[in-house]
Coordinates of N, CA and C in Angstrom, one line a residue:
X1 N -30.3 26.1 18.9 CA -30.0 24.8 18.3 C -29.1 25.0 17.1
X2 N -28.9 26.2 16.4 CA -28.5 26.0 15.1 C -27.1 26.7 15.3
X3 N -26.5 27.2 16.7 CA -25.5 28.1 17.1 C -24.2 26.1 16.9
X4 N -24.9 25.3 17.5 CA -23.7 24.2 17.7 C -23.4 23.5 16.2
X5 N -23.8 23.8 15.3 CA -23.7 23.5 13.7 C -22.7 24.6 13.5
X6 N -21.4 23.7 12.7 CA -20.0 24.6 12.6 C -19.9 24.4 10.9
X7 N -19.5 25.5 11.1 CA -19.2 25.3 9.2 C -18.2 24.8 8.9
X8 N -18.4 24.5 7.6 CA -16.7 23.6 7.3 C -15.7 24.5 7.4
X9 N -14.5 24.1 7.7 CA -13.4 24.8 8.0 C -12.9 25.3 9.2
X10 N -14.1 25.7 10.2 CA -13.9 26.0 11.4 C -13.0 25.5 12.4
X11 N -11.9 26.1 12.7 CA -11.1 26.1 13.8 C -11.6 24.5 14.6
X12 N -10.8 23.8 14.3 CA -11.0 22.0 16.0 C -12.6 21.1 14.4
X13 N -12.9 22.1 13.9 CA -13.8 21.3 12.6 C -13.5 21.3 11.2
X14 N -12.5 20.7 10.7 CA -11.9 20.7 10.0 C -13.4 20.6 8.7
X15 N -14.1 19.6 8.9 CA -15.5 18.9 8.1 C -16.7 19.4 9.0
X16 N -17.0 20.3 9.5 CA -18.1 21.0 10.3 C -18.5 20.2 11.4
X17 N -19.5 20.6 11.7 CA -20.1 19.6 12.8 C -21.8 18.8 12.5
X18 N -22.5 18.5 13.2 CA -24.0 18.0 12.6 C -24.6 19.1 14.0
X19 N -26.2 18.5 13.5 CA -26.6 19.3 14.5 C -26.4 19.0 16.2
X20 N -25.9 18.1 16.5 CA -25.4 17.7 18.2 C -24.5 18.6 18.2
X21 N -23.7 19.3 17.4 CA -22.5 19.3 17.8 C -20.9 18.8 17.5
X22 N -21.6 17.7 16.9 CA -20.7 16.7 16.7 C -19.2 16.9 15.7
X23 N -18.1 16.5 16.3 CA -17.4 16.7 14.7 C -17.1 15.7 13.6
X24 N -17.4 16.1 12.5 CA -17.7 15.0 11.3 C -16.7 14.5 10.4
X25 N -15.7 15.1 10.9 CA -14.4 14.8 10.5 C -13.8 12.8 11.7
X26 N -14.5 12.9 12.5 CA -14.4 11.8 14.1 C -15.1 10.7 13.5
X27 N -16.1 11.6 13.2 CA -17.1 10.4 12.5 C -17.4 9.8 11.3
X28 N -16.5 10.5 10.8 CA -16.0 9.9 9.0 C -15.3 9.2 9.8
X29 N -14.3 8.8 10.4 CA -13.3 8.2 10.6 C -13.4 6.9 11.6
X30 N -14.5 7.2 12.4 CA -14.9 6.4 13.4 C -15.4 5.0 12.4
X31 N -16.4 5.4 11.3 CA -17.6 4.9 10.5 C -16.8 4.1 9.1
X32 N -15.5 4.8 8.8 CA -14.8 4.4 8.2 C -14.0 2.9 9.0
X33 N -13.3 3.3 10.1 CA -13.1 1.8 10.6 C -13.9 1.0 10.4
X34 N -14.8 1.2 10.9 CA -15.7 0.0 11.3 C -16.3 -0.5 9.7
X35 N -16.2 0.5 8.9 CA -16.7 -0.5 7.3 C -15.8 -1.4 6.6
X36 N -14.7 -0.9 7.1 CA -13.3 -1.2 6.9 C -13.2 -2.9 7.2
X37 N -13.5 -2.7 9.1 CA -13.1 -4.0 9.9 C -14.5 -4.8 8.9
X38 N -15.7 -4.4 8.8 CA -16.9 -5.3 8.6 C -16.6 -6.0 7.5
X39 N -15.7 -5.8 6.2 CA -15.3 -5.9 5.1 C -14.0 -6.8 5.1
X40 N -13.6 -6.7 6.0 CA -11.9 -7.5 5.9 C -12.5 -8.6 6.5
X41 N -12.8 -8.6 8.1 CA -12.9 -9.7 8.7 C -13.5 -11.2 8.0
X42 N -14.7 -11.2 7.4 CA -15.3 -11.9 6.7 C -14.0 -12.4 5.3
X43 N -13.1 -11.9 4.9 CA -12.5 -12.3 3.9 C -11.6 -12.8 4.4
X44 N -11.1 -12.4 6.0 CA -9.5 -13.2 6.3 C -10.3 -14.6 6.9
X45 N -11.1 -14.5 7.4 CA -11.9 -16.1 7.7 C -11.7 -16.8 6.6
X46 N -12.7 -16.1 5.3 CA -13.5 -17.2 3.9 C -11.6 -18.0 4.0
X47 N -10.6 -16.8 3.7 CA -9.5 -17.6 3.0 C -8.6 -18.4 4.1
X48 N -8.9 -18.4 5.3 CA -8.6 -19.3 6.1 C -9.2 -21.0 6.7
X49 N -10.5 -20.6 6.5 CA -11.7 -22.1 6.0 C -10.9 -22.3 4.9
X50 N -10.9 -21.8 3.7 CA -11.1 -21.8 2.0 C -9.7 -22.9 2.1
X51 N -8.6 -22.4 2.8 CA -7.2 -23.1 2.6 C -7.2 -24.1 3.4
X52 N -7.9 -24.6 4.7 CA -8.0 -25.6 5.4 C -8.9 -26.2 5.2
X53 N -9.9 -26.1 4.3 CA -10.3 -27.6 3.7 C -10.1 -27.7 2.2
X54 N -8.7 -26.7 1.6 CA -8.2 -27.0 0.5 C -7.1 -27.9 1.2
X55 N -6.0 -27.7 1.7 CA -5.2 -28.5 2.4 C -5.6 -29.6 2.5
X56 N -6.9 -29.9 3.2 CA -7.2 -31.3 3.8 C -7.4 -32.4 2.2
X57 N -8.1 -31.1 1.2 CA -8.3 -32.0 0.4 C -7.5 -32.7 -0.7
X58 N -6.7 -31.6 -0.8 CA -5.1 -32.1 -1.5 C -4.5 -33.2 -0.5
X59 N -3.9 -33.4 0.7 CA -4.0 -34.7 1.3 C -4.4 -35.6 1.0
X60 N -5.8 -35.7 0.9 CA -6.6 -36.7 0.9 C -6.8 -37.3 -0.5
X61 N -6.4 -36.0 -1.1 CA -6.0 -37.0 -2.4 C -4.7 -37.6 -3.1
X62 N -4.0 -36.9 -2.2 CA -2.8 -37.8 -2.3 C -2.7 -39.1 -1.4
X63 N -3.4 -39.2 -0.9 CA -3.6 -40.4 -0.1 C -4.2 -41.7 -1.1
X64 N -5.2 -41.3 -1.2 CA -6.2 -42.3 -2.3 C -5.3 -42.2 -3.6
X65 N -4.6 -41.6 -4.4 CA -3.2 -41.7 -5.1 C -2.6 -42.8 -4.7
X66 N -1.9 -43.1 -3.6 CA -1.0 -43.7 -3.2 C -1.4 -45.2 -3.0
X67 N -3.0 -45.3 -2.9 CA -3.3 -46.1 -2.3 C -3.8 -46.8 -4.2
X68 N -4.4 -46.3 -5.2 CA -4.9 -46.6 -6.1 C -3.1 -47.4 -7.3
X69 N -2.2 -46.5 -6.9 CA -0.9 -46.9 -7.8 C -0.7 -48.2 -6.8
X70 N -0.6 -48.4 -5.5 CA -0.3 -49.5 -4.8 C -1.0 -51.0 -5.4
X71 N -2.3 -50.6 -5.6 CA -3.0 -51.8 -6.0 C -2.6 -51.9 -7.7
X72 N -1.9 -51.2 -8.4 CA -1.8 -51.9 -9.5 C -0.7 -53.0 -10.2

């Protein structure tokens, strides 16, 4: 079990391995996307809602503007 655990530096393991085997250099990197995408996606939405019912609302007030100078 403890022969597939690479030390850091090791030749193809730049950042060792865990105990699977694994290399941890793949999996920083794998784990890093994905915190990455979890973190962006939620902000390019907020500011795409955020500007499309800011847009609607600047409209809409230039409407009722238009409509309040008319009647005076």
């Amino acid at each position: 079990m403890f022969l597939r655990l690479k030390p850091i530096g090791t030749d193809g393991f730049p950042l060792g391995s865990d105990e699977l085997g694994r290399d941890m250099l793949s999996r920083l990197i794998l784990g890093t996307r994905l915190s990455l995408f979890m973190g962006i996606v939620p902000v390019v939405f907020a500011f795409f809602i955020g500007g499309a019912i800011g847009i609607v609302c600047r409209l809409r007030g230039r409407q009722n503007q238009h409509l309040h100078h008319a009647h005076r």
